[in-house]
Protein backbone atom coordinates (compact mmCIF):
# COMPACT_ATOMS: atom_id res chain seq x y z
CA UNK A 1 0.00 0.00 0.00
CA UNK A 2 2.97 2.31 0.57
CA UNK A 3 3.81 2.09 -3.14
CA UNK A 4 0.32 3.15 -4.19
CA UNK A 5 0.32 6.06 -1.75
CA UNK A 6 3.71 7.20 -3.03
CA UNK A 7 2.43 7.01 -6.60
CA UNK A 8 -0.74 8.97 -5.77
CA UNK A 9 1.27 11.64 -3.98
CA UNK A 10 3.73 11.92 -6.88
CA UNK A 11 0.88 12.17 -9.40
CA UNK A 12 -0.89 14.84 -7.35
CA UNK A 13 2.26 16.97 -7.05
CA UNK A 14 3.18 16.50 -10.72
CA UNK A 15 -0.28 17.29 -12.09
CA UNK A 16 -0.90 20.24 -9.76
CA UNK A 17 2.42 21.87 -10.66
CA UNK A 18 2.01 21.10 -14.36
CA UNK A 19 -1.46 22.67 -14.34
CA UNK A 20 -0.24 25.71 -12.43
CA UNK A 21 2.66 26.24 -14.83
CA UNK A 22 0.50 25.80 -17.91
CA UNK A 23 -2.03 28.35 -16.65
CA UNK A 24 0.50 30.93 -15.48
CA UNK A 25 3.52 30.85 -17.82
CA UNK A 26 2.53 28.63 -20.74
CA UNK A 27 4.91 26.43 -22.69
CA UNK A 28 7.43 27.90 -25.06
CA UNK A 29 10.91 29.31 -25.17
CA UNK A 30 12.73 29.40 -21.86
CA UNK A 31 9.56 28.61 -19.87
CA UNK A 32 9.75 25.01 -21.08
CA UNK A 33 12.66 24.57 -18.66
CA UNK A 34 10.33 25.27 -15.73
CA UNK A 35 8.46 22.06 -16.52
CA UNK A 36 11.48 20.06 -15.30
CA UNK A 37 10.31 21.06 -11.82
CA UNK A 38 7.30 18.75 -12.18
CA UNK A 39 9.18 15.42 -12.07
CA UNK A 40 11.75 16.87 -9.65
CA UNK A 41 9.20 17.88 -7.04
CA UNK A 42 7.12 14.75 -7.65
CA UNK A 43 10.26 12.70 -7.01
CA UNK A 44 10.92 14.63 -3.80
CA UNK A 45 7.35 14.11 -2.57
CA UNK A 46 7.24 10.39 -3.37
CA UNK A 47 10.73 9.78 -2.01
CA UNK A 48 10.08 11.65 1.23
CA UNK A 49 6.83 9.77 1.81
CA UNK A 50 8.24 6.35 1.00
CA UNK A 51 11.43 6.94 2.99
CA UNK A 52 9.36 7.80 6.05
CA UNK A 53 6.47 5.34 5.76
CA UNK A 54 7.59 2.68 3.27
CA UNK A 55 9.22 -0.68 3.71
CA UNK A 56 11.85 -2.51 1.70
CA UNK A 57 15.22 -1.71 0.25
CA UNK A 58 16.51 0.42 -2.60
CA UNK A 59 14.73 -1.53 -5.31
CA UNK A 60 11.37 -1.00 -3.69
CA UNK A 61 12.19 2.66 -3.07
CA UNK A 62 13.07 3.19 -6.74
CA UNK A 63 9.83 1.43 -7.68
CA UNK A 64 7.94 3.82 -5.43
CA UNK A 65 9.56 6.97 -6.82
CA UNK A 66 10.43 6.63 -10.52
CA UNK A 67 7.44 5.20 -12.47
CA UNK A 68 4.80 7.89 -11.95
CA UNK A 69 6.79 11.03 -12.92
CA UNK A 70 8.25 9.20 -15.93
CA UNK A 71 4.88 7.84 -17.00
CA UNK A 72 3.23 11.24 -16.69
CA UNK A 73 6.05 12.85 -18.66
CA UNK A 74 5.69 10.35 -21.50
CA UNK A 75 1.91 10.77 -21.42
CA UNK A 76 2.27 14.55 -21.63
CA UNK A 77 4.63 14.35 -24.60
CA UNK A 78 2.42 11.85 -26.41
CA UNK A 79 -0.64 13.97 -25.68
CA UNK A 80 0.92 17.01 -27.35
CA UNK A 81 2.86 15.31 -30.10
CA UNK A 82 2.40 11.81 -31.46
CA UNK A 83 5.84 10.70 -32.72
CA UNK A 84 5.75 10.39 -36.51
CA UNK A 85 9.39 10.74 -37.48
CA UNK A 86 12.84 10.41 -35.96
CA UNK A 87 12.86 14.00 -34.67
CA UNK A 88 9.66 13.43 -32.68
CA UNK A 89 11.04 10.20 -31.20
CA UNK A 90 14.19 12.09 -30.25
CA UNK A 91 12.08 14.72 -28.52
CA UNK A 92 10.22 12.01 -26.62
CA UNK A 93 13.46 10.34 -25.53
CA UNK A 94 14.94 13.71 -24.55
CA UNK A 95 11.94 14.54 -22.39
CA UNK A 96 12.07 11.08 -20.83
CA UNK A 97 15.78 11.47 -20.09
CA UNK A 98 15.23 14.90 -18.56
CA UNK A 99 12.39 13.56 -16.41
CA UNK A 100 14.52 10.60 -15.31
CA UNK A 101 17.38 12.88 -14.25
CA UNK A 102 15.04 15.31 -12.51
CA UNK A 103 13.23 12.54 -10.63
CA UNK A 104 16.51 10.89 -9.65
CA UNK A 105 17.77 14.29 -8.45
CA UNK A 106 14.66 14.64 -6.29
CA UNK A 107 15.26 11.19 -4.85
CA UNK A 108 18.89 12.10 -4.22
CA UNK A 109 17.96 15.31 -2.39
CA UNK A 110 15.72 13.41 0.02
CA UNK A 111 18.20 10.59 0.59
CA UNK A 112 21.10 13.01 1.14
CA UNK A 113 19.02 15.02 3.60
CA UNK A 114 18.09 11.86 5.50
CA UNK A 115 21.71 10.73 5.54
CA UNK A 116 22.95 14.06 6.87
CA UNK A 117 20.24 14.22 9.52
CA UNK A 118 20.86 10.63 10.60
CA UNK A 119 24.61 11.20 10.89
CA UNK A 120 24.18 14.12 13.29
CA UNK A 121 24.27 13.31 16.95
CA UNK A 122 21.24 14.40 18.95
CA UNK A 123 23.52 16.08 21.49
CA UNK A 124 25.66 17.89 18.98
CA UNK A 125 25.19 21.66 19.31
CA UNK A 126 24.17 23.69 16.30
CA UNK A 127 27.20 25.58 15.04
CA UNK A 128 25.37 27.83 12.59
mmCIF file of C-alpha atoms in Angstrom:
data_model
loop_
_atom_site.group_PDB
_atom_site.id
_atom_site.type_symbol
_atom_site.label_atom_id
_atom_site.label_comp_id
_atom_site.label_asym_id
_atom_site.label_seq_id
_atom_site.Cartn_x
_atom_site.Cartn_y
_atom_site.Cartn_z
ATOM 1 C CA UNK A 1 0.000 0.000 0.000
ATOM 2 C CA UNK A 2 2.971 2.306 0.572
ATOM 3 C CA UNK A 3 3.809 2.085 -3.145
ATOM 4 C CA UNK A 4 0.318 3.151 -4.185
ATOM 5 C CA UNK A 5 0.319 6.057 -1.753
ATOM 6 C CA UNK A 6 3.710 7.202 -3.033
ATOM 7 C CA UNK A 7 2.426 7.008 -6.600
ATOM 8 C CA UNK A 8 -0.742 8.969 -5.771
ATOM 9 C CA UNK A 9 1.270 11.644 -3.984
ATOM 10 C CA UNK A 10 3.734 11.920 -6.883
ATOM 11 C CA UNK A 11 0.881 12.167 -9.398
ATOM 12 C CA UNK A 12 -0.889 14.842 -7.355
ATOM 13 C CA UNK A 13 2.257 16.972 -7.053
ATOM 14 C CA UNK A 14 3.184 16.501 -10.719
ATOM 15 C CA UNK A 15 -0.281 17.287 -12.093
ATOM 16 C CA UNK A 16 -0.898 20.237 -9.760
ATOM 17 C CA UNK A 17 2.416 21.866 -10.656
ATOM 18 C CA UNK A 18 2.005 21.103 -14.358
ATOM 19 C CA UNK A 19 -1.464 22.665 -14.341
ATOM 20 C CA UNK A 20 -0.236 25.714 -12.428
ATOM 21 C CA UNK A 21 2.663 26.242 -14.826
ATOM 22 C CA UNK A 22 0.497 25.795 -17.914
ATOM 23 C CA UNK A 23 -2.028 28.346 -16.647
ATOM 24 C CA UNK A 24 0.499 30.931 -15.483
ATOM 25 C CA UNK A 25 3.522 30.851 -17.815
ATOM 26 C CA UNK A 26 2.534 28.634 -20.743
ATOM 27 C CA UNK A 27 4.907 26.431 -22.686
ATOM 28 C CA UNK A 28 7.426 27.901 -25.059
ATOM 29 C CA UNK A 29 10.905 29.309 -25.171
ATOM 30 C CA UNK A 30 12.725 29.400 -21.860
ATOM 31 C CA UNK A 31 9.560 28.614 -19.867
ATOM 32 C CA UNK A 32 9.749 25.014 -21.082
ATOM 33 C CA UNK A 33 12.655 24.570 -18.656
ATOM 34 C CA UNK A 34 10.325 25.270 -15.734
ATOM 35 C CA UNK A 35 8.463 22.058 -16.516
ATOM 36 C CA UNK A 36 11.485 20.065 -15.295
ATOM 37 C CA UNK A 37 10.307 21.064 -11.822
ATOM 38 C CA UNK A 38 7.304 18.749 -12.182
ATOM 39 C CA UNK A 39 9.183 15.421 -12.074
ATOM 40 C CA UNK A 40 11.754 16.872 -9.654
ATOM 41 C CA UNK A 41 9.199 17.884 -7.041
ATOM 42 C CA UNK A 42 7.123 14.752 -7.652
ATOM 43 C CA UNK A 43 10.260 12.705 -7.009
ATOM 44 C CA UNK A 44 10.918 14.626 -3.803
ATOM 45 C CA UNK A 45 7.354 14.111 -2.571
ATOM 46 C CA UNK A 46 7.242 10.388 -3.366
ATOM 47 C CA UNK A 47 10.727 9.775 -2.011
ATOM 48 C CA UNK A 48 10.080 11.646 1.228
ATOM 49 C CA UNK A 49 6.831 9.774 1.812
ATOM 50 C CA UNK A 50 8.236 6.347 1.003
ATOM 51 C CA UNK A 51 11.426 6.944 2.988
ATOM 52 C CA UNK A 52 9.359 7.799 6.053
ATOM 53 C CA UNK A 53 6.474 5.336 5.762
ATOM 54 C CA UNK A 54 7.593 2.684 3.269
ATOM 55 C CA UNK A 55 9.225 -0.677 3.705
ATOM 56 C CA UNK A 56 11.847 -2.511 1.700
ATOM 57 C CA UNK A 57 15.222 -1.708 0.245
ATOM 58 C CA UNK A 58 16.513 0.424 -2.597
ATOM 59 C CA UNK A 59 14.730 -1.530 -5.310
ATOM 60 C CA UNK A 60 11.371 -0.995 -3.691
ATOM 61 C CA UNK A 61 12.189 2.664 -3.072
ATOM 62 C CA UNK A 62 13.065 3.188 -6.736
ATOM 63 C CA UNK A 63 9.825 1.428 -7.685
ATOM 64 C CA UNK A 64 7.937 3.825 -5.427
ATOM 65 C CA UNK A 65 9.560 6.971 -6.818
ATOM 66 C CA UNK A 66 10.431 6.630 -10.517
ATOM 67 C CA UNK A 67 7.444 5.197 -12.466
ATOM 68 C CA UNK A 68 4.803 7.893 -11.945
ATOM 69 C CA UNK A 69 6.786 11.028 -12.919
ATOM 70 C CA UNK A 70 8.250 9.203 -15.925
ATOM 71 C CA UNK A 71 4.881 7.840 -16.997
ATOM 72 C CA UNK A 72 3.229 11.238 -16.694
ATOM 73 C CA UNK A 73 6.054 12.850 -18.660
ATOM 74 C CA UNK A 74 5.687 10.348 -21.502
ATOM 75 C CA UNK A 75 1.911 10.771 -21.421
ATOM 76 C CA UNK A 76 2.275 14.551 -21.631
ATOM 77 C CA UNK A 77 4.632 14.347 -24.597
ATOM 78 C CA UNK A 78 2.425 11.850 -26.413
ATOM 79 C CA UNK A 79 -0.638 13.971 -25.683
ATOM 80 C CA UNK A 80 0.922 17.014 -27.349
ATOM 81 C CA UNK A 81 2.864 15.306 -30.101
ATOM 82 C CA UNK A 82 2.404 11.808 -31.456
ATOM 83 C CA UNK A 83 5.838 10.699 -32.724
ATOM 84 C CA UNK A 84 5.751 10.386 -36.511
ATOM 85 C CA UNK A 85 9.392 10.736 -37.479
ATOM 86 C CA UNK A 86 12.840 10.414 -35.958
ATOM 87 C CA UNK A 87 12.856 14.003 -34.667
ATOM 88 C CA UNK A 88 9.664 13.429 -32.681
ATOM 89 C CA UNK A 89 11.037 10.204 -31.203
ATOM 90 C CA UNK A 90 14.195 12.089 -30.254
ATOM 91 C CA UNK A 91 12.079 14.719 -28.519
ATOM 92 C CA UNK A 92 10.220 12.006 -26.624
ATOM 93 C CA UNK A 93 13.462 10.340 -25.526
ATOM 94 C CA UNK A 94 14.941 13.712 -24.549
ATOM 95 C CA UNK A 95 11.939 14.536 -22.390
ATOM 96 C CA UNK A 96 12.073 11.075 -20.833
ATOM 97 C CA UNK A 97 15.782 11.473 -20.090
ATOM 98 C CA UNK A 98 15.232 14.895 -18.555
ATOM 99 C CA UNK A 99 12.393 13.561 -16.414
ATOM 100 C CA UNK A 100 14.522 10.603 -15.314
ATOM 101 C CA UNK A 101 17.379 12.876 -14.253
ATOM 102 C CA UNK A 102 15.040 15.313 -12.506
ATOM 103 C CA UNK A 103 13.232 12.537 -10.632
ATOM 104 C CA UNK A 104 16.514 10.893 -9.648
ATOM 105 C CA UNK A 105 17.771 14.289 -8.448
ATOM 106 C CA UNK A 106 14.662 14.644 -6.290
ATOM 107 C CA UNK A 107 15.257 11.188 -4.849
ATOM 108 C CA UNK A 108 18.888 12.097 -4.219
ATOM 109 C CA UNK A 109 17.963 15.307 -2.387
ATOM 110 C CA UNK A 110 15.719 13.413 0.015
ATOM 111 C CA UNK A 111 18.198 10.593 0.594
ATOM 112 C CA UNK A 112 21.101 13.012 1.142
ATOM 113 C CA UNK A 113 19.015 15.017 3.598
ATOM 114 C CA UNK A 114 18.086 11.856 5.495
ATOM 115 C CA UNK A 115 21.713 10.731 5.535
ATOM 116 C CA UNK A 116 22.946 14.060 6.870
ATOM 117 C CA UNK A 117 20.236 14.222 9.518
ATOM 118 C CA UNK A 118 20.864 10.632 10.595
ATOM 119 C CA UNK A 119 24.609 11.196 10.894
ATOM 120 C CA UNK A 120 24.184 14.124 13.285
ATOM 121 C CA UNK A 121 24.271 13.313 16.946
ATOM 122 C CA UNK A 122 21.241 14.397 18.949
ATOM 123 C CA UNK A 123 23.517 16.078 21.488
ATOM 124 C CA UNK A 124 25.662 17.887 18.977
ATOM 125 C CA UNK A 125 25.191 21.663 19.310
ATOM 126 C CA UNK A 126 24.171 23.687 16.297
ATOM 127 C CA UNK A 127 27.205 25.583 15.036
ATOM 128 C CA UNK A 128 25.367 27.830 12.590
#
